[in-house]
Amino acid sequence: MFHRPAVPPLLRGRLTTAAVALGLLGSLTTSAWAGARESSPPQRAQAPVTAVSPTAVRSTAGTATPLSGYAIQSSAKVTDSAAAVSSPGYRATGWYPAGARSTVLAALIADGVYPDPFYSTNQQKIPKADFQVPWWYRSDFTVADPGKRTYLDFSGVISAADVYVNGKRIAKAADVNGAYTQHELDVTSLIRSGTNTVAFRIQPNDPNKNLTMGWIDWLQPPPDENMGIVRDVLVRRGGPVALRDAHVVTKLAVPSLASADLTVKARARNDSDAPVTTKVRGSIGSSTFEKTVSLAAHETRSITFGLHLTSPKVWWPAGMGGQPLYDLDLTASVAGAPSDTAHQTFGIRDVQAPLNSAGDRQYRINGRKLLIKGGGWSPDEFLRWDKTYVEDRLKYALDLGLNTIRLEGHIEPDEFFDLADRYGILTLPGWECCDKWEGQVNGDETGDKWTAADYPVAKTSMAAEAARLRDHPSVISFLIGSDFAPDAKIEKTYLDALKAADWHTPVVAAASDNSSPVSGSSGMKMTGPYDWIPPNYWYAKREGGATGFNSETSAGPDIPTLDTLRRMMTPAELATLWKDPSAKQYHRSPSSTFNTLKLYDNALTGRYGPPTSLTDYVRKAQLAQYENVRAQFEAYERNATDASKPATGVVYWMFNSGWTSLHWQLMDRYLDQGGAYFGAKKANEPLHIQYSYDNRSVVVVNNRNASARQLTARATLFNTDGTRKYDKKVTGVKVSGGGAHSTALTLPSPSSVSGLSTTYLVRLTLTDASGKEVSRNVYWLSAKPDTLDWAHTDWYYTPTTSYADLKGLNSMAQAPVSATASTETGPHGTSTTTVTVRNSGTGKGSGKTPSLLTDVHLVDSAGKPVLPVQWSDNEVSLWPGESTTLTATYRTADLHGSAPRVRVSGWNTPERTVSAR
């Protein structure tokens, strides 16, 4: 995220890779502080020995067994020597159990030491002093065959660690340093039959001093700063020859896609004291290959195989084609016995990202241009890895019509990219801003300047991440800078590592409008906004408007649903939320720029009128968020194929939040969906009719591959009481595929429509040749537009000098909406609830009022939302006599045995709940 020099340093931060899934949602629902506590974690009453079962390590050559968990304890509480702590049989009395991937704080939360840190200001009460000393991580593993070679293979140590095995230090913290550095330690000589012990003495983390992970202004940073081990520690077994660095370099024939050349590469390493001959066999699908290699003692040699494929299975982003994947399998044998194996999954696709004539980066996948439509990713605040939770969010991305996820730092573990490959979601990983990663180039931000010791850590980090990510077809770039591009020395450090790792996708200098000496111009912009601006802002081809590639941008705050607000804040905090715009909001940001909702609340009051209650505040917030998020994506969609200064990419800041937040999210922590979510879903539907805030044109955007013809576009203007004031229909509309758009008509100015109220409604519909409605879009507009003060644009927003008058919506009569629902159990443990909602108004008198933004929530018998859920559509607007049928798909188990119900509410719809059996 961009910070201009005149702005004081912010506390901004980001999430990371992986962590323990212990009680991901379960242990984080306590809503009261569990009594007073001392400054350090309390010992259990009888100080039991922590029961963490030893990991049984397989003996088969080529296997890699992850440690199953740890016992952890503060070094301030451990008086025994490192040799004793790291020896088998040590009694870990009073220690805490931790998962295989766990920060210190994640483990303590799971162990019940602290109550829900996502509720109220509970996290603020956790003493930081507890985490300013090293912590021990200790794990036992058993080996039946100590004769085989044994290695420890790991990354994800935050921030650094001394490593011990069976009482001996095998690595120092100066060498095991940095969250992304990969380490392989040969421990064969130390391994014994039976129980063995590995112990890490983890150093405290400071993102401004260490090349790790921080949080900047995303959320209130965890008191432990994520110190711990957040990726798997693997125990590898093998024979004399080890296979490492297996990967496939693909070259696809573009544009024909008729063939592909594959280059298989690996390194064979002789770890024995004598020369050996190894036979390396490999396969990709039905293709097999082999090579015999002679290795001197402790020699490493590169092995290469070449394959030519005709009619390859080409990997595409979701919506553009399928996502086929290939498997590479290698085996190295010595004297006929397997010594090691390697497996790698990869996809065949071509990525290019040249700069267009305007200097903006334009991505092409397999020769086809596409508009990058993405969101900024945030892992869990405590870096707890939960595959189901991550998969649910990625499915939401597809449901929203997004095609890309940007990971600024906090680069997730392998499983994340496996899921992205499978679902066809593009990813933009890169280093983060505003801390040590950009300390050498970021002006007056908080990261320390680099020392000579930082360059090898940066290079090793880049090499490890490049090797890990290069075969994932979902990865389409690496951003070696965020708010700033690296200087010449740092860039060379990164590029040398990328080249050595066979990195063949584009390297981008920065997420902002910066250049580096070798990579050149980034072709991206980071001009904001990050706080509230009106919907018409997005249509200007300047600042953060719809031109070029905007790497992170949104109108800032996103107030969750009332259900979620009550899960995350006390009644007193909720009262302050809607009554006091100037109050500091703990659940917004630690940044002095973003710690209140003043800009947002002023706009909400100025446009919709002052809130009269918490319910009214949330109701207005959902309406405002729907219109603003919809406008952001619609503007970029409309401008994507412009001849001059086209829009090439937009990343909503942010896709999600790592905790219970009041800003920067399209869905909330609990995966509930409100106006922001459904505004994005509406804007990104495959075939879409939309209104342009800048010139009143009605445009049809076609995100399908095939063109669409014989469409009918209709635009109707209504007063808020439902009186129709203008109606126009255009037939024979056609639009090409691949993101093209066609202008169907232009609406008249409000002043030229006789009797049109200051606040009015626009209903747009698009029907196909058979008369079936394929897109519907409803806007609430004002004859008095929002006025922007461009001359006083700041790095995070452009002031609004006068607001659109949407207060007329408050006078809309209540619209009677009926609902019927039924549920069927589907495959794979899912259920589908079908809901038909109908505006039962008579069409006469007060009964002609439309129901605006009618929301349907699936709830259990206690009225709690069933989450996650995917709706076919939601937050719909219906005119008298109109009805629509919606479907909700979800895991049956998330009902927890309850019968499903449906809660219907809306802007002017009385809330009611009906059975959905």
Short mmCIF file of N, CA, C and O in Angstrom, two decimals, residues 245-250 261-267 280-284 289 291 302-307 327-330 344 346 471 502:
data_model
loop_
_atom_site.label_atom_id
_atom_site.label_comp_id
_atom_site.label_asym_id
_atom_site.label_seq_id
_atom_site.Cartn_x
_atom_site.Cartn_y
_atom_site.Cartn_z
N ASP A 245 15.23 -30.11 -6.35
CA ASP A 245 14.97 -29.04 -7.33
C ASP A 245 14.30 -29.55 -8.60
O ASP A 245 14.51 -29.02 -9.69
N ALA A 246 13.46 -30.59 -8.50
CA ALA A 246 12.74 -31.09 -9.67
C ALA A 246 11.70 -30.08 -10.13
O ALA A 246 10.91 -29.59 -9.32
N HIS A 247 11.70 -29.77 -11.41
CA HIS A 247 10.71 -28.85 -11.94
C HIS A 247 10.63 -29.00 -13.45
O HIS A 247 11.45 -29.69 -14.07
N VAL A 248 9.62 -28.34 -14.04
CA VAL A 248 9.38 -28.44 -15.48
C VAL A 248 9.26 -27.03 -16.04
O VAL A 248 8.45 -26.23 -15.57
N VAL A 249 10.06 -26.74 -17.05
CA VAL A 249 9.95 -25.48 -17.78
C VAL A 249 9.12 -25.76 -19.04
O VAL A 249 9.46 -26.65 -19.82
N THR A 250 8.02 -25.02 -19.19
CA THR A 250 7.13 -25.26 -20.33
C THR A 250 7.20 -24.10 -21.32
O THR A 250 7.35 -22.94 -20.94
N ASP A 261 6.77 -27.56 -25.68
CA ASP A 261 8.06 -28.18 -25.36
C ASP A 261 8.26 -28.13 -23.85
O ASP A 261 8.10 -27.05 -23.23
N LEU A 262 8.59 -29.28 -23.29
CA LEU A 262 8.81 -29.38 -21.85
C LEU A 262 10.27 -29.69 -21.58
O LEU A 262 10.85 -30.57 -22.24
N THR A 263 10.86 -29.01 -20.63
CA THR A 263 12.21 -29.30 -20.17
C THR A 263 12.14 -29.69 -18.70
O THR A 263 11.77 -28.86 -17.86
N VAL A 264 12.44 -30.95 -18.41
CA VAL A 264 12.42 -31.46 -17.04
C VAL A 264 13.82 -31.29 -16.46
O VAL A 264 14.82 -31.69 -17.08
N LYS A 265 13.90 -30.68 -15.30
CA LYS A 265 15.19 -30.44 -14.66
C LYS A 265 15.16 -30.93 -13.21
O LYS A 265 14.14 -30.89 -12.55
N ALA A 266 16.32 -31.40 -12.75
CA ALA A 266 16.49 -31.80 -11.35
C ALA A 266 17.97 -31.82 -11.05
O ALA A 266 18.82 -31.75 -11.96
N ARG A 267 18.30 -31.92 -9.79
CA ARG A 267 19.69 -32.08 -9.35
C ARG A 267 19.82 -33.40 -8.63
O ARG A 267 19.02 -33.72 -7.74
N VAL A 280 18.24 -42.41 -13.11
CA VAL A 280 17.10 -41.52 -12.85
C VAL A 280 16.04 -41.78 -13.90
O VAL A 280 16.28 -41.62 -15.10
N ARG A 281 14.90 -42.25 -13.44
CA ARG A 281 13.76 -42.52 -14.32
C ARG A 281 12.67 -41.50 -14.03
O ARG A 281 12.47 -41.10 -12.88
N GLY A 282 11.96 -41.13 -15.10
CA GLY A 282 10.88 -40.16 -14.92
C GLY A 282 9.71 -40.43 -15.82
O GLY A 282 9.81 -41.17 -16.81
N SER A 283 8.59 -39.81 -15.48
CA SER A 283 7.38 -39.93 -16.31
C SER A 283 6.54 -38.68 -16.18
O SER A 283 6.49 -38.04 -15.13
N ILE A 284 5.91 -38.33 -17.30
CA ILE A 284 4.87 -37.31 -17.35
C ILE A 284 3.75 -37.91 -18.17
O ILE A 284 3.91 -38.11 -19.38
N PHE A 289 11.08 -41.51 -19.44
CA PHE A 289 12.44 -41.16 -19.83
C PHE A 289 13.38 -41.59 -18.70
O PHE A 289 12.97 -41.75 -17.55
N LYS A 291 17.90 -41.68 -17.42
CA LYS A 291 19.28 -41.31 -17.66
C LYS A 291 20.14 -41.89 -16.55
O LYS A 291 19.74 -41.90 -15.37
N SER A 302 23.38 -31.50 -12.43
CA SER A 302 22.05 -31.20 -12.98
C SER A 302 21.68 -32.25 -14.02
O SER A 302 22.54 -32.71 -14.78
N ILE A 303 20.43 -32.63 -14.04
CA ILE A 303 19.90 -33.60 -15.00
C ILE A 303 18.79 -32.92 -15.78
O ILE A 303 17.93 -32.23 -15.20
N THR A 304 18.78 -33.11 -17.09
CA THR A 304 17.78 -32.47 -17.94
C THR A 304 17.19 -33.48 -18.92
O THR A 304 17.93 -34.30 -19.49
N PHE A 305 15.88 -33.41 -19.10
CA PHE A 305 15.18 -34.22 -20.11
C PHE A 305 14.32 -33.27 -20.95
O PHE A 305 13.76 -32.31 -20.42
N GLY A 306 14.19 -33.55 -22.24
CA GLY A 306 13.34 -32.75 -23.10
C GLY A 306 12.20 -33.57 -23.68
O GLY A 306 12.40 -34.72 -24.10
N LEU A 307 11.01 -33.00 -23.70
CA LEU A 307 9.84 -33.65 -24.28
C LEU A 307 9.11 -32.68 -25.18
O LEU A 307 9.08 -31.47 -24.92
N ASP A 327 1.49 -34.38 -14.00
CA ASP A 327 2.31 -34.84 -12.89
C ASP A 327 3.67 -35.29 -13.41
O ASP A 327 3.76 -36.09 -14.34
N LEU A 328 4.72 -34.78 -12.78
CA LEU A 328 6.08 -35.25 -13.02
C LEU A 328 6.48 -36.15 -11.86
O LEU A 328 6.34 -35.76 -10.69
N ASP A 329 6.98 -37.35 -12.16
CA ASP A 329 7.49 -38.26 -11.15
C ASP A 329 8.89 -38.69 -11.53
O ASP A 329 9.15 -39.10 -12.68
N LEU A 330 9.82 -38.58 -10.59
CA LEU A 330 11.20 -38.98 -10.80
C LEU A 330 11.62 -39.96 -9.70
O LEU A 330 11.21 -39.81 -8.55
N GLN A 344 6.20 -33.52 -8.81
CA GLN A 344 5.83 -32.13 -9.03
C GLN A 344 4.62 -32.07 -9.95
O GLN A 344 4.56 -32.78 -10.96
N PHE A 346 2.30 -29.62 -12.41
CA PHE A 346 2.48 -28.40 -13.17
C PHE A 346 1.38 -28.26 -14.21
O PHE A 346 0.64 -29.20 -14.50
N ASP A 471 6.25 -23.77 -10.76
CA ASP A 471 5.49 -24.75 -11.54
C ASP A 471 3.98 -24.59 -11.40
O ASP A 471 3.23 -25.31 -12.04
N ASP A 502 15.10 -20.76 -12.65
CA ASP A 502 14.34 -20.96 -13.90
C ASP A 502 12.96 -20.29 -13.84
O ASP A 502 11.95 -20.87 -14.25
#
